[in-house]
Short mmCIF file of C-alpha atoms and ligand atoms in Angstrom, two decimals:
data_model
loop_
_atom_site.label_atom_id
_atom_site.label_comp_id
_atom_site.label_asym_id
_atom_site.label_seq_id
_atom_site.Cartn_x
_atom_site.Cartn_y
_atom_site.Cartn_z
CA MET A 22 228.81 57.20 -20.29
CA ARG A 23 229.65 60.67 -21.51
CA VAL A 24 226.66 61.90 -23.47
CA LEU A 25 226.08 64.91 -25.74
CA VAL A 26 222.56 66.15 -26.55
CA ILE A 27 222.25 68.45 -29.56
CA GLY A 28 219.59 71.17 -29.48
CA GLY A 29 218.36 73.84 -27.13
CA GLY A 30 214.60 73.67 -26.67
CA ALA A 31 212.14 72.22 -24.19
CA ARG A 32 212.34 68.93 -26.12
CA GLU A 33 216.05 68.66 -25.41
CA HIS A 34 215.42 69.65 -21.79
CA ALA A 35 212.94 66.77 -21.47
CA ILE A 36 215.52 64.40 -23.01
CA ALA A 37 218.29 65.70 -20.72
CA TYR A 38 216.00 65.36 -17.69
CA LYS A 39 215.30 61.69 -18.43
CA LEU A 40 218.95 60.96 -19.24
CA SER A 41 220.03 62.52 -15.96
CA GLN A 42 218.07 59.78 -14.15
CA SER A 43 220.11 57.00 -15.77
CA PRO A 44 222.67 55.25 -13.54
CA SER A 45 224.94 54.79 -16.58
CA LEU A 46 225.35 58.53 -17.13
CA THR A 47 228.62 60.03 -15.91
CA LYS A 48 228.67 63.36 -17.76
CA LEU A 49 226.06 65.23 -19.78
CA PHE A 50 226.78 67.98 -22.32
CA CYS A 51 224.24 69.90 -24.36
CA ALA A 52 224.91 72.04 -27.45
CA PRO A 53 223.77 74.75 -27.29
CA GLY A 54 221.34 73.93 -24.43
CA ASN A 55 219.36 76.62 -22.61
CA ALA A 56 218.93 78.14 -19.16
CA GLY A 57 216.87 75.19 -17.90
CA ILE A 58 219.16 72.53 -19.33
CA ALA A 59 222.11 74.25 -17.63
CA ASP A 60 220.85 72.79 -14.32
CA LEU A 61 221.38 69.27 -15.67
CA ALA A 62 224.16 69.49 -18.24
CA GLU A 63 227.22 71.48 -19.21
CA CYS A 64 226.04 73.73 -22.04
CA VAL A 65 228.40 74.16 -24.98
CA ASP A 66 228.04 77.15 -27.30
CA ILE A 67 227.81 75.31 -30.64
CA LYS A 68 224.75 75.43 -32.92
CA PRO A 69 223.21 72.22 -34.34
CA GLU A 70 224.13 73.29 -37.90
CA GLU A 71 227.85 73.66 -37.02
CA THR A 72 228.53 70.02 -37.78
CA ASP A 73 232.34 70.27 -37.98
CA ARG A 74 232.56 72.00 -34.61
CA LEU A 75 230.24 69.39 -33.08
CA LEU A 76 232.45 66.60 -34.44
CA ASP A 77 235.60 68.22 -33.02
CA PHE A 78 233.90 68.68 -29.68
CA ALA A 79 232.72 65.06 -29.52
CA LEU A 80 236.17 63.70 -30.42
CA GLU A 81 238.02 65.97 -28.00
CA ASN A 82 235.64 65.25 -25.14
CA LYS A 83 235.49 61.48 -25.70
CA ILE A 84 231.70 61.44 -26.10
CA ASP A 85 230.31 57.88 -25.92
CA LEU A 86 226.89 58.73 -27.36
CA THR A 87 225.37 61.76 -29.10
CA ILE A 88 221.60 62.36 -29.32
CA VAL A 89 220.35 64.69 -32.07
CA GLY A 90 217.23 66.76 -31.29
CA PRO A 91 216.51 69.03 -34.29
CA GLU A 92 216.01 67.94 -37.91
CA ALA A 93 218.35 70.48 -39.53
CA ALA A 94 221.52 68.74 -38.30
CA LEU A 95 220.17 65.35 -39.43
CA VAL A 96 219.30 66.62 -42.91
CA LEU A 97 222.82 68.11 -43.15
CA GLY A 98 224.31 64.67 -42.51
CA LEU A 99 225.62 65.05 -38.95
CA VAL A 100 225.05 61.35 -38.28
CA ASP A 101 227.07 60.25 -41.32
CA LYS A 102 229.91 62.55 -40.26
CA PHE A 103 230.00 61.17 -36.71
CA GLN A 104 229.82 57.55 -37.91
CA GLN A 105 232.66 58.08 -40.39
CA ASN A 106 234.74 59.15 -37.40
CA GLY A 107 233.84 56.12 -35.33
CA LEU A 108 231.45 57.95 -33.01
CA ARG A 109 228.17 56.48 -31.74
CA ILE A 110 225.19 58.69 -32.51
CA PHE A 111 221.40 58.41 -32.18
CA GLY A 112 219.53 59.65 -35.26
CA PRO A 113 218.97 58.77 -38.94
CA ASN A 114 221.63 59.27 -41.60
CA LYS A 115 221.36 61.98 -44.26
CA LYS A 116 219.57 59.83 -46.83
CA ALA A 117 216.99 58.55 -44.33
CA ALA A 118 216.48 62.10 -42.99
CA GLN A 119 214.99 62.94 -46.40
CA LEU A 120 211.76 61.48 -45.00
CA GLU A 121 211.42 64.86 -43.30
CA GLY A 122 213.80 66.93 -45.45
CA SER A 123 211.84 66.33 -48.66
CA LYS A 124 208.05 66.02 -48.88
CA VAL A 125 208.45 64.63 -52.40
CA PHE A 126 210.79 61.90 -51.14
CA SER A 127 208.43 60.99 -48.29
CA LYS A 128 205.27 60.99 -50.44
CA ASN A 129 206.95 58.83 -53.11
CA PHE A 130 208.21 56.47 -50.38
CA MET A 131 204.66 56.08 -49.00
CA GLN A 132 203.15 55.58 -52.44
CA LYS A 133 205.73 52.96 -53.43
CA TYR A 134 205.08 50.89 -50.30
CA LYS A 135 201.31 51.50 -50.10
CA ILE A 136 201.49 53.26 -46.73
CA PRO A 137 198.13 55.08 -46.38
CA THR A 138 198.48 58.82 -47.09
CA ALA A 139 196.63 61.62 -48.91
CA ARG A 140 196.50 61.38 -52.73
CA TYR A 141 199.02 63.79 -54.26
CA ARG A 142 201.01 65.00 -57.27
CA THR A 143 204.33 66.84 -57.39
CA TYR A 144 205.13 69.92 -59.51
CA SER A 145 208.15 72.07 -60.38
CA SER A 146 206.35 74.23 -62.97
CA PHE A 147 203.89 76.99 -62.06
CA GLU A 148 201.87 76.48 -65.27
CA THR A 149 201.50 72.71 -64.87
CA ALA A 150 200.53 73.00 -61.22
CA VAL A 151 197.88 75.63 -61.96
CA ALA A 152 196.50 73.65 -64.91
CA ASP A 153 196.03 70.62 -62.63
CA LEU A 154 194.19 72.47 -59.84
CA GLN A 155 190.88 71.54 -61.48
CA TYR A 156 191.50 67.91 -60.42
CA PHE A 157 191.64 68.78 -56.69
CA ASP A 158 188.60 69.38 -54.46
CA LEU A 159 188.63 72.35 -52.09
CA PRO A 160 190.34 73.06 -49.79
CA ILE A 161 193.64 72.30 -51.51
CA VAL A 162 196.76 71.37 -49.53
CA ILE A 163 200.03 72.76 -50.92
CA LYS A 164 203.37 71.69 -49.44
CA VAL A 165 206.84 73.06 -49.99
CA ASP A 166 209.24 70.17 -50.71
CA GLY A 167 212.12 71.20 -48.44
CA LEU A 168 212.46 72.25 -44.81
CA ALA A 169 210.49 75.44 -44.08
CA ALA A 170 210.56 75.79 -40.28
CA GLY A 171 206.98 74.55 -39.95
CA LYS A 172 205.60 77.11 -42.41
CA GLY A 173 205.71 74.94 -45.52
CA VAL A 174 202.12 73.64 -45.51
CA ILE A 175 199.42 75.95 -46.85
CA ILE A 176 195.74 75.05 -46.99
CA ALA A 177 194.09 77.11 -49.75
CA GLN A 178 190.34 77.65 -49.45
CA SER A 179 189.84 78.67 -53.10
CA ARG A 180 191.53 77.94 -56.44
CA GLN A 181 192.46 81.63 -56.73
CA GLU A 182 194.24 81.44 -53.36
CA ALA A 183 195.96 78.23 -54.48
CA ILE A 184 197.25 79.97 -57.63
CA GLU A 185 198.68 82.81 -55.51
CA VAL A 186 200.34 80.37 -53.12
CA ILE A 187 201.89 78.38 -55.97
CA TYR A 188 203.11 81.62 -57.56
CA ASP A 189 204.74 82.74 -54.30
CA ILE A 190 206.50 79.40 -53.84
CA ILE A 191 207.60 78.40 -57.35
CA SER A 192 207.86 81.70 -59.22
CA ASP A 193 208.62 84.17 -56.44
CA LYS A 194 210.83 81.74 -54.45
CA LYS A 195 209.26 82.70 -51.11
CA PHE A 196 210.92 79.64 -49.53
CA GLY A 197 214.08 79.78 -51.64
CA SER A 198 215.22 76.49 -53.18
CA ALA A 199 213.12 74.55 -50.62
CA GLY A 200 210.19 75.49 -52.87
CA ASN A 201 211.65 74.42 -56.22
CA THR A 202 209.19 71.53 -56.11
CA ILE A 203 205.80 71.37 -54.40
CA VAL A 204 203.36 68.67 -53.44
CA ILE A 205 199.66 69.30 -53.99
CA GLU A 206 197.45 66.91 -52.11
CA GLU A 207 193.98 65.96 -51.04
CA PHE A 208 192.68 67.56 -47.82
CA LEU A 209 192.12 64.96 -45.10
CA GLN A 210 189.45 65.40 -42.46
CA GLY A 211 189.62 63.96 -38.97
CA ARG A 212 191.50 64.06 -35.67
CA GLU A 213 195.27 64.28 -35.59
CA VAL A 214 197.52 62.08 -33.49
CA SER A 215 201.29 61.93 -33.17
CA VAL A 216 202.84 58.49 -32.93
CA LEU A 217 206.59 58.38 -32.33
CA ALA A 218 208.60 55.19 -32.58
CA PHE A 219 212.11 54.03 -31.74
CA VAL A 220 213.77 52.45 -34.78
CA ASP A 221 217.02 50.42 -34.63
CA GLY A 222 217.49 49.52 -38.29
CA ASN A 223 215.32 46.38 -38.10
CA THR A 224 212.74 46.85 -35.36
CA MET A 225 210.26 49.66 -34.82
CA THR A 226 208.71 50.06 -31.37
CA PRO A 227 205.99 52.71 -31.03
CA MET A 228 205.88 54.96 -27.96
CA VAL A 229 202.66 56.05 -26.26
CA SER A 230 200.56 58.41 -28.41
CA ALA A 231 200.32 62.18 -28.08
CA GLN A 232 198.20 65.02 -29.36
CA ASP A 233 199.72 68.37 -30.26
CA TYR A 234 197.66 71.59 -30.08
CA LYS A 235 199.05 73.52 -33.04
CA ARG A 236 196.82 76.57 -33.31
CA ALA A 237 197.65 79.76 -31.46
CA LEU A 238 194.19 80.45 -30.04
CA GLU A 239 191.66 78.61 -27.88
CA GLY A 240 189.19 76.37 -29.63
CA ASP A 241 191.90 75.50 -32.20
CA LYS A 242 191.59 78.87 -33.92
CA GLY A 243 194.24 81.30 -35.14
CA LEU A 244 197.57 80.70 -36.83
CA ASN A 245 199.55 77.47 -36.89
CA THR A 246 202.41 77.47 -34.37
CA GLY A 247 205.24 75.21 -33.33
CA GLY A 248 202.78 73.81 -30.75
CA MET A 249 200.90 75.39 -27.83
CA GLY A 250 200.55 72.27 -25.71
CA ALA A 251 200.11 68.53 -25.78
CA VAL A 252 198.52 65.58 -24.05
CA SER A 253 199.52 61.91 -23.86
CA PRO A 254 197.76 59.61 -24.55
CA ALA A 255 195.85 61.27 -27.42
CA PHE A 256 192.10 61.40 -26.67
CA TYR A 257 190.84 59.92 -29.93
CA TYR A 258 193.40 57.18 -30.43
CA THR A 259 191.28 54.08 -29.81
CA SER A 260 192.82 50.62 -29.47
CA GLU A 261 191.26 49.83 -32.84
CA ALA A 262 193.07 52.78 -34.45
CA GLU A 263 196.26 51.72 -32.69
CA GLU A 264 195.99 48.22 -34.18
CA THR A 265 195.46 49.58 -37.68
CA VAL A 266 198.40 51.94 -37.28
CA ALA A 267 200.60 49.02 -36.18
CA LEU A 268 199.64 46.90 -39.18
CA GLU A 269 199.17 49.46 -41.95
CA ILE A 270 201.68 52.11 -40.96
CA ILE A 271 204.34 50.93 -38.48
CA ASN A 272 204.99 47.48 -39.95
CA LYS A 273 204.79 48.64 -43.56
CA THR A 274 207.13 51.55 -42.90
CA MET A 275 209.68 49.32 -41.18
CA ALA A 276 209.60 46.90 -44.12
CA ALA A 277 209.93 49.83 -46.55
CA LEU A 278 212.93 51.29 -44.69
CA ILE A 279 214.66 47.91 -44.90
CA ALA A 280 213.75 47.42 -48.57
CA GLU A 281 215.19 50.86 -49.40
CA GLY A 282 218.38 50.03 -47.47
CA LEU A 283 218.04 53.21 -45.39
CA ASN A 284 219.42 51.69 -42.13
CA TYR A 285 217.15 54.01 -40.14
CA LYS A 286 218.19 54.45 -36.51
CA GLY A 287 216.65 56.94 -34.11
CA VAL A 288 213.10 58.20 -33.67
CA LEU A 289 210.57 58.26 -36.48
CA TYR A 290 207.55 60.48 -35.89
CA PHE A 291 204.30 59.77 -37.71
CA GLY A 292 201.84 62.66 -37.97
CA ILE A 293 198.60 60.75 -38.48
CA MET A 294 195.08 61.81 -39.43
CA LEU A 295 192.36 59.48 -38.15
CA THR A 296 189.96 59.65 -41.13
CA SER A 297 186.68 57.87 -41.84
CA GLU A 298 188.71 55.60 -44.17
CA GLY A 299 191.20 54.79 -41.42
CA PRO A 300 194.48 56.32 -40.24
CA LYS A 301 196.59 58.08 -42.89
CA VAL A 302 200.09 59.56 -42.62
CA LEU A 303 200.20 63.38 -42.92
CA GLU A 304 203.94 63.63 -42.52
CA PHE A 305 207.09 62.02 -41.19
CA ASN A 306 209.51 63.75 -38.87
CA VAL A 307 212.88 62.12 -38.32
CA ARG A 308 213.23 63.14 -34.67
CA PHE A 309 211.36 63.61 -31.41
CA GLY A 310 208.39 66.00 -31.72
CA ASP A 311 208.13 69.23 -29.80
CA PRO A 312 206.00 69.56 -27.61
CA GLU A 313 205.07 65.84 -27.83
CA THR A 314 208.34 64.82 -26.15
CA GLU A 315 207.43 66.90 -23.10
CA VAL A 316 204.38 64.65 -22.51
CA ILE A 317 205.75 61.33 -23.79
CA LEU A 318 209.06 61.13 -21.91
CA PRO A 319 207.53 61.92 -18.49
CA ARG A 320 205.53 58.69 -18.95
CA LEU A 321 208.61 56.60 -19.75
CA LYS A 322 209.57 54.24 -16.94
CA SER A 323 212.45 52.51 -18.74
CA ASP A 324 216.00 53.88 -18.75
CA LEU A 325 216.19 56.28 -21.72
CA LEU A 326 219.96 56.03 -22.05
CA GLU A 327 219.71 52.24 -22.23
CA LEU A 328 217.03 52.57 -24.94
CA PHE A 329 219.25 54.93 -26.96
CA ASN A 330 222.08 52.41 -26.69
CA LEU A 331 219.87 49.52 -27.81
CA VAL A 332 218.77 51.54 -30.85
CA VAL A 333 222.36 52.34 -31.84
CA GLU A 334 223.35 48.68 -31.38
CA GLY A 335 220.32 47.34 -33.28
CA LYS A 336 219.03 45.44 -30.23
CA LEU A 337 215.64 47.05 -29.64
CA ASP A 338 213.96 43.63 -29.89
CA THR A 339 215.67 42.53 -26.66
CA THR A 340 213.67 44.89 -24.45
CA GLU A 341 210.10 45.70 -23.43
CA ILE A 342 209.60 49.45 -23.01
CA GLU A 343 207.66 50.36 -19.85
CA TRP A 344 205.22 53.28 -19.69
CA SER A 345 203.23 54.88 -16.91
CA GLN A 346 199.45 54.59 -17.19
CA GLU A 347 199.11 58.21 -16.07
CA THR A 348 198.15 61.06 -18.39
CA ALA A 349 200.69 63.78 -19.14
CA VAL A 350 199.76 67.33 -20.12
CA CYS A 351 202.00 70.21 -21.13
CA VAL A 352 201.19 73.84 -21.85
CA VAL A 353 203.48 76.25 -23.69
CA MET A 354 203.84 79.82 -22.42
CA THR A 355 204.65 82.14 -25.31
CA SER A 356 205.59 85.78 -25.80
CA GLY A 357 202.57 87.95 -26.66
CA GLY A 358 202.10 88.19 -30.43
CA TYR A 359 203.67 84.79 -31.20
CA PRO A 360 203.76 83.29 -33.87
CA GLU A 361 203.97 86.75 -35.45
CA GLU A 362 205.87 89.76 -34.01
CA TYR A 363 206.81 89.59 -30.34
CA GLN A 364 209.14 91.23 -27.86
CA VAL A 365 212.00 89.44 -26.08
CA GLY A 366 214.10 90.34 -23.06
CA CYS A 367 211.22 90.36 -20.55
CA GLU A 368 212.13 89.21 -17.04
CA ILE A 369 210.55 85.90 -15.99
CA ASN A 370 209.43 85.57 -12.37
CA GLY A 371 208.36 82.53 -10.35
CA ILE A 372 210.31 80.12 -12.48
CA GLU A 373 210.99 77.59 -9.68
CA GLU A 374 207.72 75.90 -10.56
CA ALA A 375 208.61 75.34 -14.18
CA LYS A 376 209.43 71.85 -15.38
CA GLU A 377 210.72 72.54 -18.85
CA TYR A 378 212.19 75.63 -20.46
CA ALA A 379 212.36 76.72 -24.08
CA GLY A 380 213.88 79.82 -25.56
CA THR A 381 215.14 81.28 -22.31
CA ARG A 382 218.45 82.83 -21.42
CA PHE A 383 220.16 84.12 -18.31
CA ALA A 384 220.90 87.83 -18.19
CA ASP A 385 222.27 89.69 -15.19
CA GLY A 386 221.25 86.85 -12.95
CA SER A 387 217.60 86.99 -13.88
CA LEU A 388 215.76 84.87 -16.40
CA GLU A 389 214.56 86.60 -19.57
CA THR A 390 212.38 85.64 -22.50
CA ALA A 391 214.45 84.98 -25.62
CA GLY A 392 212.01 83.58 -28.17
CA GLY A 393 208.38 83.02 -29.15
CA ARG A 394 207.86 79.85 -27.19
CA VAL A 395 209.30 80.61 -23.77
CA LEU A 396 208.44 77.90 -21.25
CA VAL A 397 206.76 74.53 -21.33
CA MET A 398 205.08 73.33 -18.15
CA SER A 399 204.45 69.61 -17.95
CA ALA A 400 202.78 67.37 -15.35
CA LEU A 401 201.52 63.83 -14.83
CA GLY A 402 198.16 63.01 -13.29
CA ALA A 403 195.72 60.14 -12.85
CA ASP A 404 193.72 61.63 -15.74
CA ALA A 405 193.83 64.66 -18.02
CA ASN A 406 192.00 66.87 -15.53
CA ALA A 407 194.39 66.03 -12.72
CA ALA A 408 197.40 66.73 -14.93
CA ARG A 409 195.84 69.94 -16.29
CA SER A 410 195.18 71.36 -12.88
CA LYS A 411 198.81 70.79 -11.84
CA VAL A 412 200.09 72.48 -14.99
CA TYR A 413 197.80 75.50 -14.72
CA THR A 414 198.54 75.92 -11.01
CA SER A 415 202.23 76.07 -11.81
CA ILE A 416 201.63 78.49 -14.71
CA GLY A 417 199.73 80.73 -12.31
CA LYS A 418 202.92 81.21 -10.32
CA ILE A 419 204.97 82.34 -13.30
CA SER A 420 204.81 85.78 -14.84
CA PHE A 421 206.46 87.76 -17.58
CA GLN A 422 205.34 90.76 -19.59
CA ASN A 423 202.80 90.01 -22.36
CA GLN A 424 202.76 86.31 -21.50
CA GLN A 425 200.31 84.23 -23.47
CA PHE A 426 199.07 80.64 -23.22
CA ARG A 427 196.01 78.59 -24.12
CA THR A 428 193.71 77.67 -21.23
CA ASP A 429 192.02 74.81 -23.12
CA ILE A 430 194.90 72.37 -23.58
CA ALA A 431 193.82 68.77 -22.89
CA LEU A 432 190.23 69.85 -22.33
CA LYS A 433 188.11 67.34 -24.20
P1 AMP B 18 202.89 68.75 -42.00
O1 AMP B 18 204.04 69.67 -41.89
O2 AMP B 18 202.84 67.94 -43.25
O3 AMP B 18 202.58 68.02 -40.74
O4 AMP B 18 201.61 69.68 -42.03
C1 AMP B 18 201.35 70.53 -40.96
C2 AMP B 18 199.90 70.44 -40.62
O5 AMP B 18 199.10 70.72 -41.76
C3 AMP B 18 199.46 69.05 -40.18
O6 AMP B 18 199.73 68.82 -38.83
C4 AMP B 18 197.99 69.12 -40.47
O7 AMP B 18 197.30 69.80 -39.44
C5 AMP B 18 197.93 69.94 -41.73
N1 AMP B 18 197.90 69.07 -42.91
C6 AMP B 18 198.95 68.61 -43.61
N2 AMP B 18 198.54 67.84 -44.65
C7 AMP B 18 197.21 67.82 -44.61
C8 AMP B 18 196.19 67.20 -45.39
N3 AMP B 18 196.49 66.46 -46.46
N4 AMP B 18 194.91 67.39 -45.04
C9 AMP B 18 194.60 68.15 -43.98
N5 AMP B 18 195.48 68.76 -43.18
C10 AMP B 18 196.79 68.61 -43.49
N1 LIG B 19 204.90 68.91 -32.92
C1 LIG B 19 205.24 68.91 -34.27
C2 LIG B 19 206.66 68.73 -34.55
O1 LIG B 19 207.47 68.45 -33.68
O2 LIG B 19 207.04 68.87 -35.70
#
């Protein structure tokens, strides 16, 4: 099969790495790819948002299957466009992608089908939102409706702060039209777990769990980031929680997708809070998570390309997905200053040890930093400590100016 992966981060590198092990693969392309992916695939200089160019490329190059990594292309309707042209593609259609593209859509979906989630209201008027703040306990969670590159959730510690946040979003248009509507919701307390599932239109099969370390600094302090590391399985995901998630979240969501006629195919990601009242959904993502994918896929023993095909064909129920019992850990190396200001163009040394790359580029034959999150190192071990020590040994061999990483990933 000739396969095209869309995206250019460590997540797509992890996907490309697994695909490259499939006996059915004859040729792998990645758009745009990155320096690490270039070892496994032919990189094509097209961005995920350039949907017409991607379509032309797939038609011209007789692509048998396309896998979409990032949400932006899905929300733009890339899948619909490919399907209208008779191309096979892994990912949800535009309407189904609203589960990530619109917080209002996803909250209303959960409420309608009684999928456990935080209590909420939606607002498009500054005055109405502010008048209702009295009904919410502190802290208050405010969410921008549309896509906001991971910056659209604000947790206000006081009502005054909440008023300022609502002003910035609705009146001052800090997030543009993505903030025309907001969700205000109850703050949930507990441990977070990421549960990703393959969905083929009728069947939903969960993958092994993962835990994402989102804060920039050790001890889960500092600013929220795109993820500083991950571990699979998640530490606090007991078999009891897993059973409840299967019954109350996975099964109900599958039934709801069918009832809404969304024909969801691809990966659905559940961000879950394990609360004292049971697991509740924080958010949906309509794609593989990053960096969760870099710890989940290394544990996959089944053929990933075959799984993608079964999803597209609606035959997920004909297979049993096999997973390794080992623990996987990944740690993200970032540019100093991330997620705020940082410098790029620093030479990276000792890269041979790296397993996954993100935000890198080749320049004059050497490898340079090109973004905030630079490299993701991932390893399997008999337990978290064994996997951690492999990851940190490999990180110790890599160096670039102002490098930064957390030393407490997967430390209980
Ligand atoms: P989201 O983009 O909805 O996942 O939100 C990003 C992060 O904000 C989540 O991973 C949580 O850490 C936090 N968060 C979102 N909603 C809530 C909530 N209702 N209560 C507490 N934390 C939340
Ligand atoms: N790890 C969070 C995400 O992929 O959105």
